[in-house]
Coordinates of C-alpha atoms in Angstrom, one line a residue:
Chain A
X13 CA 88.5 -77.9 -67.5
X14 CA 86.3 -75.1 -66.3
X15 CA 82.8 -75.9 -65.1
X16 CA 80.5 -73.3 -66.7
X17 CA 77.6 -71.5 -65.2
X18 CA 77.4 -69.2 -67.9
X19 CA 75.9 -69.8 -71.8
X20 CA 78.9 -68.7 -73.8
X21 CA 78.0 -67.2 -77.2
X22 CA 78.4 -69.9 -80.5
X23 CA 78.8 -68.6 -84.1
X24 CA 78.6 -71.0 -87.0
X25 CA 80.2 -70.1 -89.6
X26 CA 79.8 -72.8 -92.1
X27 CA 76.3 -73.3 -93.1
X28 CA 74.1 -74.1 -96.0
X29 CA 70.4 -73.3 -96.6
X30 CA 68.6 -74.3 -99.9
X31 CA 70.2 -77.9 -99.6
X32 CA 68.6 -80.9 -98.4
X33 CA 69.2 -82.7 -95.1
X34 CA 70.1 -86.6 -94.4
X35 CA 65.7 -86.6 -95.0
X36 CA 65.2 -84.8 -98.0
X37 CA 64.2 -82.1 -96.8
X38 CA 65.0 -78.3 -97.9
X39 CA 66.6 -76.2 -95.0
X40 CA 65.0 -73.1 -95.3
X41 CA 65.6 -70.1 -93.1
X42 CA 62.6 -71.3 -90.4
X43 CA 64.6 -74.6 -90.5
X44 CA 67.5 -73.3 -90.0
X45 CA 67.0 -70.5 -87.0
X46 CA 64.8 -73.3 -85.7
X47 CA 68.3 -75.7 -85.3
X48 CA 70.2 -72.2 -84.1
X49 CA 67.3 -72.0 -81.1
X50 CA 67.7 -75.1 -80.3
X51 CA 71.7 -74.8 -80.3
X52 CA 72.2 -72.2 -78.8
X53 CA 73.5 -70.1 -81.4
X54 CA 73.7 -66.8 -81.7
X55 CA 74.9 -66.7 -85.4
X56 CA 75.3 -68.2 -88.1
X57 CA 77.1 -67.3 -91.3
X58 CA 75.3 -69.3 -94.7
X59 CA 75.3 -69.7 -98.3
X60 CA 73.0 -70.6 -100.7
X61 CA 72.8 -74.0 -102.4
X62 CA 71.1 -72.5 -105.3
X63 CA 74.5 -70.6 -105.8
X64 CA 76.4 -73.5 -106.8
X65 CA 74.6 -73.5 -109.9
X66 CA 73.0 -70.0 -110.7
X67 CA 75.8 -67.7 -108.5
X68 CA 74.0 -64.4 -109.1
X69 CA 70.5 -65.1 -108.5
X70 CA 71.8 -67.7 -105.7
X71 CA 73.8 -65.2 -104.2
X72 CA 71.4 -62.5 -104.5
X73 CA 68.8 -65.1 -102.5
X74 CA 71.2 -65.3 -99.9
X75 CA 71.4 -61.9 -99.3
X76 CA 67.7 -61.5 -99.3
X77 CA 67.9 -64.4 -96.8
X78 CA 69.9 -62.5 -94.4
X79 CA 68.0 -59.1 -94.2
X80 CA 64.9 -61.6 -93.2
X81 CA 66.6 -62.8 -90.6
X82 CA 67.2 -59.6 -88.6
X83 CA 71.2 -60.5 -88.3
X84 CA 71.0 -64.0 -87.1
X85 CA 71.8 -65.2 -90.4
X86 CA 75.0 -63.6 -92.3
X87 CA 76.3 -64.0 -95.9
X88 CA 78.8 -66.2 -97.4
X89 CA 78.8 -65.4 -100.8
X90 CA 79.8 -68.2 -103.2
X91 CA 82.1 -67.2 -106.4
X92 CA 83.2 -69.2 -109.4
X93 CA 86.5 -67.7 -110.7
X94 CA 84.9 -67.9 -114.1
X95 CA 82.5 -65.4 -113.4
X96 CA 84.5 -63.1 -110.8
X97 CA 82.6 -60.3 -110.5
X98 CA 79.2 -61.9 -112.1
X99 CA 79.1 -64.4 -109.3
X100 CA 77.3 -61.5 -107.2
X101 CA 74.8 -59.2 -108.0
X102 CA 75.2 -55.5 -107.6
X103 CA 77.3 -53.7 -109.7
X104 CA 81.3 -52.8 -110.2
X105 CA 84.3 -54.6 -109.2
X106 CA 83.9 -58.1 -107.1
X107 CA 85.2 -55.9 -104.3
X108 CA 82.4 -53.2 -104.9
X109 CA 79.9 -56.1 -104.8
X110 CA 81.0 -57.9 -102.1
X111 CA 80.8 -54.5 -100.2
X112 CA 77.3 -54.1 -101.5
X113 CA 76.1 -57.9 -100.6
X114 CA 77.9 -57.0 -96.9
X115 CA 78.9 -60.9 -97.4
X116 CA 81.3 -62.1 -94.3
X117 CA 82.9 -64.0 -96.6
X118 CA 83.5 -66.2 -99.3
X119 CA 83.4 -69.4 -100.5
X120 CA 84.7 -70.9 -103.4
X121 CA 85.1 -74.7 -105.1
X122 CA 88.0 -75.4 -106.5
X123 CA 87.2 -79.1 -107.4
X124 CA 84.0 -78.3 -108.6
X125 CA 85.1 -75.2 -110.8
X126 CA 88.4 -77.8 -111.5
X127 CA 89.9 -74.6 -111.2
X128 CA 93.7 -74.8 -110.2
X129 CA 94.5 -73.5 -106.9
X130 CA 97.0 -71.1 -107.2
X131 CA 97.0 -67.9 -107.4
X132 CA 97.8 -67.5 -111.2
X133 CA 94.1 -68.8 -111.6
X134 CA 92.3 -67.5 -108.5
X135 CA 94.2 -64.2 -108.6
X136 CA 90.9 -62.0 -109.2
X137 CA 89.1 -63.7 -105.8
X138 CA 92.6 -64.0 -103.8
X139 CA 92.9 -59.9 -104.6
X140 CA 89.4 -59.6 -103.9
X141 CA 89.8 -60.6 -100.0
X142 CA 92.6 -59.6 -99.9
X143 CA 91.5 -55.9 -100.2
X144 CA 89.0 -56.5 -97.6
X145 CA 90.5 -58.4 -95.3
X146 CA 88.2 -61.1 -95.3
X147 CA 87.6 -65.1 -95.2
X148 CA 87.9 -66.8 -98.0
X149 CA 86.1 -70.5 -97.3
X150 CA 88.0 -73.4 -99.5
X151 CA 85.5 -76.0 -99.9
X152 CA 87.5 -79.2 -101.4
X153 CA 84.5 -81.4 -101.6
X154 CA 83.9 -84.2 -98.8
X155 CA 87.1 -86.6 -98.2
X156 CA 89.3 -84.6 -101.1
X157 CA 93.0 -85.4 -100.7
X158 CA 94.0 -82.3 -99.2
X159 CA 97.6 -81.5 -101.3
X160 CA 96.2 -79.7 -104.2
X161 CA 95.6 -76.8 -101.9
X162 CA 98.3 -77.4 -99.0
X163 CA 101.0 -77.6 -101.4
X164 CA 100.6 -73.9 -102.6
X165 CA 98.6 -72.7 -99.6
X166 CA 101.5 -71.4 -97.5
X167 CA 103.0 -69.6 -100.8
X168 CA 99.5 -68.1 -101.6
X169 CA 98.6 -67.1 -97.6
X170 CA 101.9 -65.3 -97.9
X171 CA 101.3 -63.1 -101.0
X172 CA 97.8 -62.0 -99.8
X173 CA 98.6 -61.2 -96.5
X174 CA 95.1 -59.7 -95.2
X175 CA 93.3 -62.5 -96.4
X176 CA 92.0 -65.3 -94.2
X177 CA 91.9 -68.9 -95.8
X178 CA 89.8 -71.0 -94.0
X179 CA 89.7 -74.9 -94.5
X180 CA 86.9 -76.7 -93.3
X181 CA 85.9 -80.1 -92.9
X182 CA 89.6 -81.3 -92.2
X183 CA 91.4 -82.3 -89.3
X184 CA 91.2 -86.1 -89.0
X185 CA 94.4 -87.7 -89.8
X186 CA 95.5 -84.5 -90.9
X187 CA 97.5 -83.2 -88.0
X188 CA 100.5 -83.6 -90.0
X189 CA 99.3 -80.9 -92.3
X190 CA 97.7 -79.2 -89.9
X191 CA 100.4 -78.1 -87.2
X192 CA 102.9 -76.2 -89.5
X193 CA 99.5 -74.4 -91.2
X194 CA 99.0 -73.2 -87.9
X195 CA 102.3 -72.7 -86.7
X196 CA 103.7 -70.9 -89.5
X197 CA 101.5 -69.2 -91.5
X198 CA 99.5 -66.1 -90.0
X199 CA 96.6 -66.2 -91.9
X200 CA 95.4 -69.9 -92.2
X201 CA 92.4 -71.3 -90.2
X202 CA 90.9 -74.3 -89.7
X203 CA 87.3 -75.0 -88.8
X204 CA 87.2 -78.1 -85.8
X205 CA 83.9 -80.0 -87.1
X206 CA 86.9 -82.9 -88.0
X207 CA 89.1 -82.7 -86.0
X208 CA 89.3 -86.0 -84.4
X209 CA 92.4 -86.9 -84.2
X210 CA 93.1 -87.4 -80.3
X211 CA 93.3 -84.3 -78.5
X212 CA 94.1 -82.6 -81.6
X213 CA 92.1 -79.4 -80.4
X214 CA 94.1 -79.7 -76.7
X215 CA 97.3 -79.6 -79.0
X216 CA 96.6 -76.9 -81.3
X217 CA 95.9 -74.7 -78.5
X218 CA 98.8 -75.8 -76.7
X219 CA 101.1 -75.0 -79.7
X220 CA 99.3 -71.3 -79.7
X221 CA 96.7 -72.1 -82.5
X222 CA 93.4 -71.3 -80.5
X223 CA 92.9 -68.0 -82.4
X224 CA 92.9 -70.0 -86.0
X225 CA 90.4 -72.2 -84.9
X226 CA 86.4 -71.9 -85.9
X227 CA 83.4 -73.2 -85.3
X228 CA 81.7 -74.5 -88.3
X229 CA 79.1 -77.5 -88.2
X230 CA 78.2 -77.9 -92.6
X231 CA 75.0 -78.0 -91.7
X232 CA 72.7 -79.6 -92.6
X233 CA 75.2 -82.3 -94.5
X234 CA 76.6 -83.0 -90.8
X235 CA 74.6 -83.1 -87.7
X236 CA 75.6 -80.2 -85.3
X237 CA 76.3 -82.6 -82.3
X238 CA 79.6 -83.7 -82.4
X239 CA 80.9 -80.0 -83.7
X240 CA 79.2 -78.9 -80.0
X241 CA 81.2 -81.8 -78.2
X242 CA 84.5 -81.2 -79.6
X243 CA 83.8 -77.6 -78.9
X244 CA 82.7 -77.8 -75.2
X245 CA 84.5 -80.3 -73.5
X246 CA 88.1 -79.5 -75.0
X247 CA 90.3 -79.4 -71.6
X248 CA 91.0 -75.9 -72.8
X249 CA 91.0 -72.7 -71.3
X250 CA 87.4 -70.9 -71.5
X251 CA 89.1 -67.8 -73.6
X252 CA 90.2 -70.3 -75.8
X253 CA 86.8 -72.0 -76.1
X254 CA 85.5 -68.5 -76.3
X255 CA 87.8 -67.8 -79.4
X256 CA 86.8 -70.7 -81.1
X257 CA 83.4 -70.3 -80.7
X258 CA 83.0 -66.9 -81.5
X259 CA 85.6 -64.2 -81.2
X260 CA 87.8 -65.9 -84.0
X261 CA 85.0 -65.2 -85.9
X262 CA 84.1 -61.9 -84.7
X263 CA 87.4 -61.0 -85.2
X264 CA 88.5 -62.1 -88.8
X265 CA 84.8 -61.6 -90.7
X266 CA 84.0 -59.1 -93.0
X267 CA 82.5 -56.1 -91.0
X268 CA 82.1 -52.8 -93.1
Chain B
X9 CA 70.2 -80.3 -65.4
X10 CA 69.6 -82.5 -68.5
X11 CA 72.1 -83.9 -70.6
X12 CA 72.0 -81.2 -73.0
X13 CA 72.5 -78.8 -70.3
X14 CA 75.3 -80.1 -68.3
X15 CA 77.4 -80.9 -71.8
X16 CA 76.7 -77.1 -72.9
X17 CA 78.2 -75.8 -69.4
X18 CA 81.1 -78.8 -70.2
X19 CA 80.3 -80.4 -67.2
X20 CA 81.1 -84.3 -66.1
X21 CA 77.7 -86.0 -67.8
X22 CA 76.2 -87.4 -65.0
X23 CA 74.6 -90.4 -65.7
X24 CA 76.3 -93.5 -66.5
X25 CA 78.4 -94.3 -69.6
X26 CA 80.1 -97.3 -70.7
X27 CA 82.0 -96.3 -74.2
X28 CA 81.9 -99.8 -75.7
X29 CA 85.2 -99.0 -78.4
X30 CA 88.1 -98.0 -77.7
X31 CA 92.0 -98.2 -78.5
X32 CA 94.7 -98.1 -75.6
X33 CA 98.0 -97.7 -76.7
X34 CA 98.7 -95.5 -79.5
X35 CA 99.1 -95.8 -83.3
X36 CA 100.3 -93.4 -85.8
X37 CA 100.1 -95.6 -89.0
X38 CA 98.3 -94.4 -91.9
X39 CA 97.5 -90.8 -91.3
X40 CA 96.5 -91.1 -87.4
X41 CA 97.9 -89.2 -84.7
X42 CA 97.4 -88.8 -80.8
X43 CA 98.6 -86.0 -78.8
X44 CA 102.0 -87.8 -77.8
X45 CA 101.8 -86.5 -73.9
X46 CA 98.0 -88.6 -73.4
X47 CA 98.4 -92.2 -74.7
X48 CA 98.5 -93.8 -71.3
X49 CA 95.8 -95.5 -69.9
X50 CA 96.1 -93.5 -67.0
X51 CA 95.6 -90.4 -69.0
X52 CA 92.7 -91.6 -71.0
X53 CA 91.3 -92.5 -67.4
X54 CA 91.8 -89.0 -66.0
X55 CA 90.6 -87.4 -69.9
X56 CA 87.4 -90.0 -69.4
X57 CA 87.1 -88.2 -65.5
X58 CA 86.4 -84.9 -67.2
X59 CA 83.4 -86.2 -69.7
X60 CA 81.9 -88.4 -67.0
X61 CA 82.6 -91.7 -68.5
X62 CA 82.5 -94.3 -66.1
X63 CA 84.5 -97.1 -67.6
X64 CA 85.8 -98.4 -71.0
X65 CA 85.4 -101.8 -73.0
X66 CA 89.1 -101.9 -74.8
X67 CA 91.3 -103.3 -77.6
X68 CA 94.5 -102.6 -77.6
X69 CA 96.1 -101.2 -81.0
X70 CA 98.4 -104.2 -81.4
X71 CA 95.2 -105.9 -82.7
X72 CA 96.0 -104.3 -85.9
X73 CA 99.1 -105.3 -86.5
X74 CA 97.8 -109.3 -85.8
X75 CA 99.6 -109.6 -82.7
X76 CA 96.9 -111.7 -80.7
X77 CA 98.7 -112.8 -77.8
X78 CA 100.3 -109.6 -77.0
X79 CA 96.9 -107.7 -77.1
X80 CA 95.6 -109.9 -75.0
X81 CA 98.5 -109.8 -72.6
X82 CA 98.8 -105.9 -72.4
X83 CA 94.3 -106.2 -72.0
X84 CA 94.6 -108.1 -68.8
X85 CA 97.2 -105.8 -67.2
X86 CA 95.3 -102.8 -68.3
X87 CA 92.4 -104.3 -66.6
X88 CA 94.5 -105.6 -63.6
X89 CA 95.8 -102.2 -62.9
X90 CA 92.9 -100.0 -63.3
X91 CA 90.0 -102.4 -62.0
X92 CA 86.1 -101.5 -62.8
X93 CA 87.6 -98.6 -65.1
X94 CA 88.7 -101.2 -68.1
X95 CA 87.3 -103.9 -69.6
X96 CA 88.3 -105.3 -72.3
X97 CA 87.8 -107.8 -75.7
X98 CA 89.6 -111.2 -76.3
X99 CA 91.6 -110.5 -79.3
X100 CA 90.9 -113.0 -82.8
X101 CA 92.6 -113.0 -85.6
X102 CA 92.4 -115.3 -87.8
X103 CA 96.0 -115.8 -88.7
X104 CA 96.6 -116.9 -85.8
X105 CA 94.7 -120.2 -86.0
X106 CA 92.2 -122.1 -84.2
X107 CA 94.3 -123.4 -81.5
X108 CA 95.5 -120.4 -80.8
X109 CA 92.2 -118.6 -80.5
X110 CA 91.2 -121.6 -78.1
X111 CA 94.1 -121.1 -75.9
X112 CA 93.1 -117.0 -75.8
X113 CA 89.5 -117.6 -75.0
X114 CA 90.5 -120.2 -72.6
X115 CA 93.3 -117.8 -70.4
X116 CA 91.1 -114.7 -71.3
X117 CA 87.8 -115.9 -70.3
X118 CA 89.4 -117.2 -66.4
X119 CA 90.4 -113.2 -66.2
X120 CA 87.4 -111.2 -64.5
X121 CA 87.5 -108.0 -66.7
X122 CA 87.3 -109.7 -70.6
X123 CA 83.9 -108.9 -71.1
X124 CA 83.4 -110.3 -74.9
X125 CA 85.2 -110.6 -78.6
X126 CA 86.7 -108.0 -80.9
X127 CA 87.0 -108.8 -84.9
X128 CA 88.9 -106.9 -87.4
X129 CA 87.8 -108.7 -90.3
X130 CA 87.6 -107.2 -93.9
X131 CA 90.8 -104.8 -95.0
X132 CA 92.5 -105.7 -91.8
X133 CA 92.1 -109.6 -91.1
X134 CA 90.7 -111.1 -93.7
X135 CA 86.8 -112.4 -94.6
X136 CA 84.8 -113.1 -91.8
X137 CA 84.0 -116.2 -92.8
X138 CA 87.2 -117.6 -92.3
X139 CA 86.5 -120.7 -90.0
X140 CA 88.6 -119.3 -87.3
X141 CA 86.0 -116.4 -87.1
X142 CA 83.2 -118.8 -87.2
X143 CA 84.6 -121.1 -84.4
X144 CA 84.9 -117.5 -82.2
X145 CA 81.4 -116.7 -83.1
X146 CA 80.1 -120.5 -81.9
X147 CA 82.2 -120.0 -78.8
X148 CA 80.3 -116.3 -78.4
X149 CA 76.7 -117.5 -78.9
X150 CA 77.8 -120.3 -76.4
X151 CA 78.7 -118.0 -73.4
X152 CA 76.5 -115.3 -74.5
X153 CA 79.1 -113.0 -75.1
X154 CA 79.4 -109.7 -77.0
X155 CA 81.3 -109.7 -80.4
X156 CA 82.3 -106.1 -81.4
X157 CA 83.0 -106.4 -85.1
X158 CA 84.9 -103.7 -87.2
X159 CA 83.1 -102.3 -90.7
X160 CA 83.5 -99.7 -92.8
X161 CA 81.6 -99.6 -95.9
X162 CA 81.1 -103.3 -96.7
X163 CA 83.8 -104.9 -95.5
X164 CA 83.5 -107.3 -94.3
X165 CA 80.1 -108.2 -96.6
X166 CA 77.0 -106.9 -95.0
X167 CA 75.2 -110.4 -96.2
X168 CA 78.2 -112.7 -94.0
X169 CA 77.3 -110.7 -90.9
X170 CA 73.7 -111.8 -91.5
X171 CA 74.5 -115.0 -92.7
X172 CA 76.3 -115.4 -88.9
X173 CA 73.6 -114.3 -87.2
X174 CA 70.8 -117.1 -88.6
X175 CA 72.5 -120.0 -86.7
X176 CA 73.7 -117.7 -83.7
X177 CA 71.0 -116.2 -81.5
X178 CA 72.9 -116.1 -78.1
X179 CA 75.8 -114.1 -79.1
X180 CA 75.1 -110.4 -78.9
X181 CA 76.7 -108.8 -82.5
X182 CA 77.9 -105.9 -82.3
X183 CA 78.5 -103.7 -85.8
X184 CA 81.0 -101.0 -85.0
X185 CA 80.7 -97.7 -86.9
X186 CA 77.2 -97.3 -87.4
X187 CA 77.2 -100.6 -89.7
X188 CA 79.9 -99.3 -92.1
X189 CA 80.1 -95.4 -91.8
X190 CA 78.3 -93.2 -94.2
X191 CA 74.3 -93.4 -94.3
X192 CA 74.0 -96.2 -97.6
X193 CA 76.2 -98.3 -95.0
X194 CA 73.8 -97.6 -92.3
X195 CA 70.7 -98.3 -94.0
X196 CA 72.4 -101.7 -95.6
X197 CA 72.8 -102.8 -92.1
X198 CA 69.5 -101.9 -90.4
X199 CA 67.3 -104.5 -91.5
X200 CA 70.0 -106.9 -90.3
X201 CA 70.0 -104.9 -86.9
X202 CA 66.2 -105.2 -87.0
X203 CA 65.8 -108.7 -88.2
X204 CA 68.6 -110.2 -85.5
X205 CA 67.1 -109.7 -82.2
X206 CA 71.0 -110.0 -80.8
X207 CA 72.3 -107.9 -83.4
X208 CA 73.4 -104.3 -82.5
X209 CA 74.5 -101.4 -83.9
X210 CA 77.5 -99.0 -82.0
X211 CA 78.2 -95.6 -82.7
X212 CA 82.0 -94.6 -83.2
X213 CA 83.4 -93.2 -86.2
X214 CA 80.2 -91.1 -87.3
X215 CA 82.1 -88.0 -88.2
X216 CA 81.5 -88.5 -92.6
X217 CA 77.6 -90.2 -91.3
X218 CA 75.2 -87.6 -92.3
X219 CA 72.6 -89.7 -89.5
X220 CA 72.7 -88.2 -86.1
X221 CA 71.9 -90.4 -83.3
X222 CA 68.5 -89.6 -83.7
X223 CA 67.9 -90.5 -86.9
X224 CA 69.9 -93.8 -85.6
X225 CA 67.3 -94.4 -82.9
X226 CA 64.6 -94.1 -85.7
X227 CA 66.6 -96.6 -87.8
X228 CA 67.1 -99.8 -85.2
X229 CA 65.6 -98.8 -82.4
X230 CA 66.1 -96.7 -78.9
X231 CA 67.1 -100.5 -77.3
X232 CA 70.0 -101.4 -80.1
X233 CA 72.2 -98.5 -80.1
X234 CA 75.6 -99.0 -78.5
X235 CA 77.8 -95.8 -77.6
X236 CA 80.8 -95.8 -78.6
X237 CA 84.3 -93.8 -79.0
X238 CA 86.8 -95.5 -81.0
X239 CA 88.9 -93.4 -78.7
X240 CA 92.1 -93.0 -79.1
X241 CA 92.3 -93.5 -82.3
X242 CA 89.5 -90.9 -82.2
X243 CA 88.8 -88.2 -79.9
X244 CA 85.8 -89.2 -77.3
X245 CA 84.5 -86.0 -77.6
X246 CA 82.7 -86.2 -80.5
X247 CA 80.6 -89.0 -80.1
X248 CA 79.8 -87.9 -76.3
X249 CA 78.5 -84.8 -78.0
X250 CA 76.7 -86.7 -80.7
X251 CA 74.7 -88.4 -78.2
X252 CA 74.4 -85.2 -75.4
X253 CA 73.8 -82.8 -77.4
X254 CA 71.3 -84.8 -80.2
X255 CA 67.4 -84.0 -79.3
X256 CA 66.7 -87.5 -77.7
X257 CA 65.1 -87.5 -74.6
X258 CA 67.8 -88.2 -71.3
X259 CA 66.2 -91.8 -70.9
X260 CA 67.4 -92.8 -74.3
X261 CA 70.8 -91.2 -73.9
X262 CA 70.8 -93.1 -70.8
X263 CA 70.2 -96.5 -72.5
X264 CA 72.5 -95.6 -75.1
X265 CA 75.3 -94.3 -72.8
X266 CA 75.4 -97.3 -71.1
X267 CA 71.8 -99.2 -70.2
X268 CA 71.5 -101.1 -73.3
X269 CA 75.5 -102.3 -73.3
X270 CA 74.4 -103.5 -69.4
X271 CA 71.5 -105.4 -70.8
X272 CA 73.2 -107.5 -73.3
X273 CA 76.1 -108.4 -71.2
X274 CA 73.6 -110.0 -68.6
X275 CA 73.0 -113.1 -70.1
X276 CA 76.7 -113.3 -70.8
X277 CA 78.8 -116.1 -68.9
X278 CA 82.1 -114.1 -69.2
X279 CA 82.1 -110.7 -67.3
X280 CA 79.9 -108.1 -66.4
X281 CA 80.5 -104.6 -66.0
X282 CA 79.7 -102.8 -62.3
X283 CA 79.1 -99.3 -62.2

């Protein structure tokens, strides 16, 4: 393990403002640079709460958001594949919008929307980032058994090649699933906020997998912390802590 | 440096830490997995090097399984063979019966190195007022001894552990996993924590508990928070962060790390920990 001297750079790309922390109380955009100061983070990438419910005017919240925060706060615009292109404000195609909103990525619910995961159902967002090359967040809901979208996952990644499916929150007891995501598919990542299992970190990167790896905390439903331990004292290379922290990131988000 | 500091730069923390749960020997039932190559004690020693942990208060996996005798057995060469590094809990299970249990604490509390009791009661072993728990808890508040006790949610029942705890004021209680995991478990178990002056509440197993440390620390207490691991069935590294990287100030990291764990061992008339 490297001893540092240096502050390396920390994205977080999984964050939530508009939602309510363990206290009640509403992260805001003061809140949330506030946690980022005292973290160390450079950037982090957010959606709105208020999306879940109203996607437009959420979404179009979010992207006020961000241009407030002078680019320390980027966009993760949430879509319901019921309202594909109305999700976003803007006008045109879901891709035109998503260009306009200069979202990093996106985020959908497949639980929530009890939409299907397959591509048959989700073929309008799939296409979507697909075209631009760019993340596509699955959020499963907290503790969802993980095989409605594993099963089909490696089919789907396949048939949209340029875009990046990233599961978060997953990890723990999950190696199993895991490994062959990150062995065999190109375009799977995994965020490492759960990753508990022993070592699993140490392993994926042994196997090769340090480049599908991301930091994401899900703040403020999480606290930061253990994300940051996981993250810095992995006996791991420093590029590979570097990739995980921010270059992954850098590398795979939506950048017009 | 503070502790914040030297975890960002992944540097050894320096001051001291006891992780008060942990798991040698590994276990891949149900879901859980350990990188194959670093299940020996030795390497959880040399992993433990890296993070600054001093030493280690373990249970070996067989607990799970029920097999009391054994756990106990591989404890005491554990501790034999890697001295003031591991520690380690007497093994009860219920199942096992009374005499049994008496015969455990009897060889186990001879070996310098046991330091207190572990319980697995609920899913695993059964309620924990089974009367073998309850003759393991007398023999605790007796010596002084800790008694780690697994929950998650409410098992076992929130109201037995404080039911236990009304008659027993020299054993030092220990609930494992924040008091049962997510925050509603928390908050059952902090009056109990707060009520029970020997009643404690360790850390492990945080990662669905929407409380960080801090929010702990407001809950029971800077003097009643225990750090722990559940290493190996969980990876270390996430509860060191919780606690290094959390906004505390050092000297309550420091008591949580491994000050407070010192203090309610001193009473104890089994084993101490040196560091």
């Amino acid at each position: 393990m490297n001893r540092r001297d240096y502050q390396m750079k920390i994205i977080d790309m999984n964050v939530c403002i508009g939602k309510a922390d363990v206290h009640g109380k509403i992260i805001d955009l003061q809140a949330l640079l506030q946690m980022m100061e005292q973290n160390n983070i450079e950037h982090a990438v957010a959606y709105h709460e208020f999306a879940l419910a109203e996607h437009k005017s959420g979404n179009a919240l979010m992207q006020k958001i961000s241009e407030e925060s002078n680019g320390k706060v980027g966009v993760c615009a949430v879509i319901d594949p019921g309202l594909g292109a109305d999700s976003l404000p803007g006008e045109g195609s879901l891709v035109d919008r998503l260009r306009q909103m200069k979202a990093e990525c996106v985020r959908i619910f497949p639980t929530e929307n009890r939409v299907v995961f397959s591509s048959f159902y989700l073929d309008e967002v799939f296409s979507a980032v697909n075209e631009l090359s760019m993340p596509l967040i699955i959020d499963d809901g907290f503790g969802a058994p993980p095989t409605a979208i594993f099963g089909p996952l490696p089919e789907i990644a396949k048939e949209y090649p340029n875009a990046k499916f990233v599961i978060i929150r997953y990890g723990t007891c999950g190696g199993r699933n895991v490994m062959p995501l990150i062995k065999k598919t190109k375009n799977v990542y995994f965020t490492i906020e759960q990753m508990l299992d022993h070592m699993q970190i140490e392993e994926i990167c042994e196997w090769g997998g340090a480049g599908k790896l991301l930091f994401g905390s899900e703040y403020p439903s999480l606290p930061l912390a253990g994300a940051l331990g996981l993250a810095f004292y992995a006996d791991i290379t420093d590029e590979e802590r570097q990739k995980i922290l921010y270059k992954n990131w850098e590398a795979i988000r939506y950048d017009d | 440096m503070t502790i914040k500091e030297q975890a960002f730069s992944g540097k050894p923390l320096s001051c001291k830490i006891i992780d008060a749960h942990t798991h040698i020997l590994p276990y891949q039932l149900y879901g859980w997995h350990q990188k194959y190559d670093q299940t020996s004690t030795e390497k959880i020693i040399e992993h433990y090097d890296k993070l600054g942990v001093d030493c280690f208060v373990t249970i070996p996996h067989t607990l799970i399984q029920g097999r009391m005798q054994e756990t106990n057995e591989i404890s005491a060469s554990a501790i034999k063979e890697f001295p003031k590094r591991v520690y380690a809990y007497i093994a009860v299970v219920p199942t096992c019966g009374i005499d049994a249990i008496k015969k455990e604490f009897e060889k186990c509390s001879k070996i310098e190195g046991f330091v207190g009791l572990k319980f697995l009661p609920g899913d695993y072993h059964g309620d924990l007022t089974a009367k073998e728990y309850a003759y393991a808890m007398d023999f605790a508040d007796e010596v002084g001894c800790p008694v780690l006790c697994h929950i998650w949610g409410s098992s076992p029942k929130h109201a037995d552990i404080a039911s236990a705890l009304k008659t027993r004021h020299n054993m030092k209680f220990i609930m494992a996993h924040q008091g049962g995991g997510y925050v509603k478990f928390t908050n059952i178990a902090t009056p109990i924590v707060n009520d029970n002056e020997n009643c404690y509440m360790e850390l492990c197993g945080s990662l669905y508990n929407k409380y960080g440390v801090e929010d702990i620390v407001n809950l029971v207490g800077e003097d009643k928070v225990i750090f722990g691991t559940d290493a190996i069935n969980l990876d270390p590294k996430y509860e060191i962060g919780k606690v290094a990287f959390s906004p505390l100030e050092d000297r309550i990291k420091e008591k949580i790390f491994a000050l407070n764990y010192i203090n309610l061992l001193k009473d104890s008339k089994l084993s101490k920990i040196e560091l």
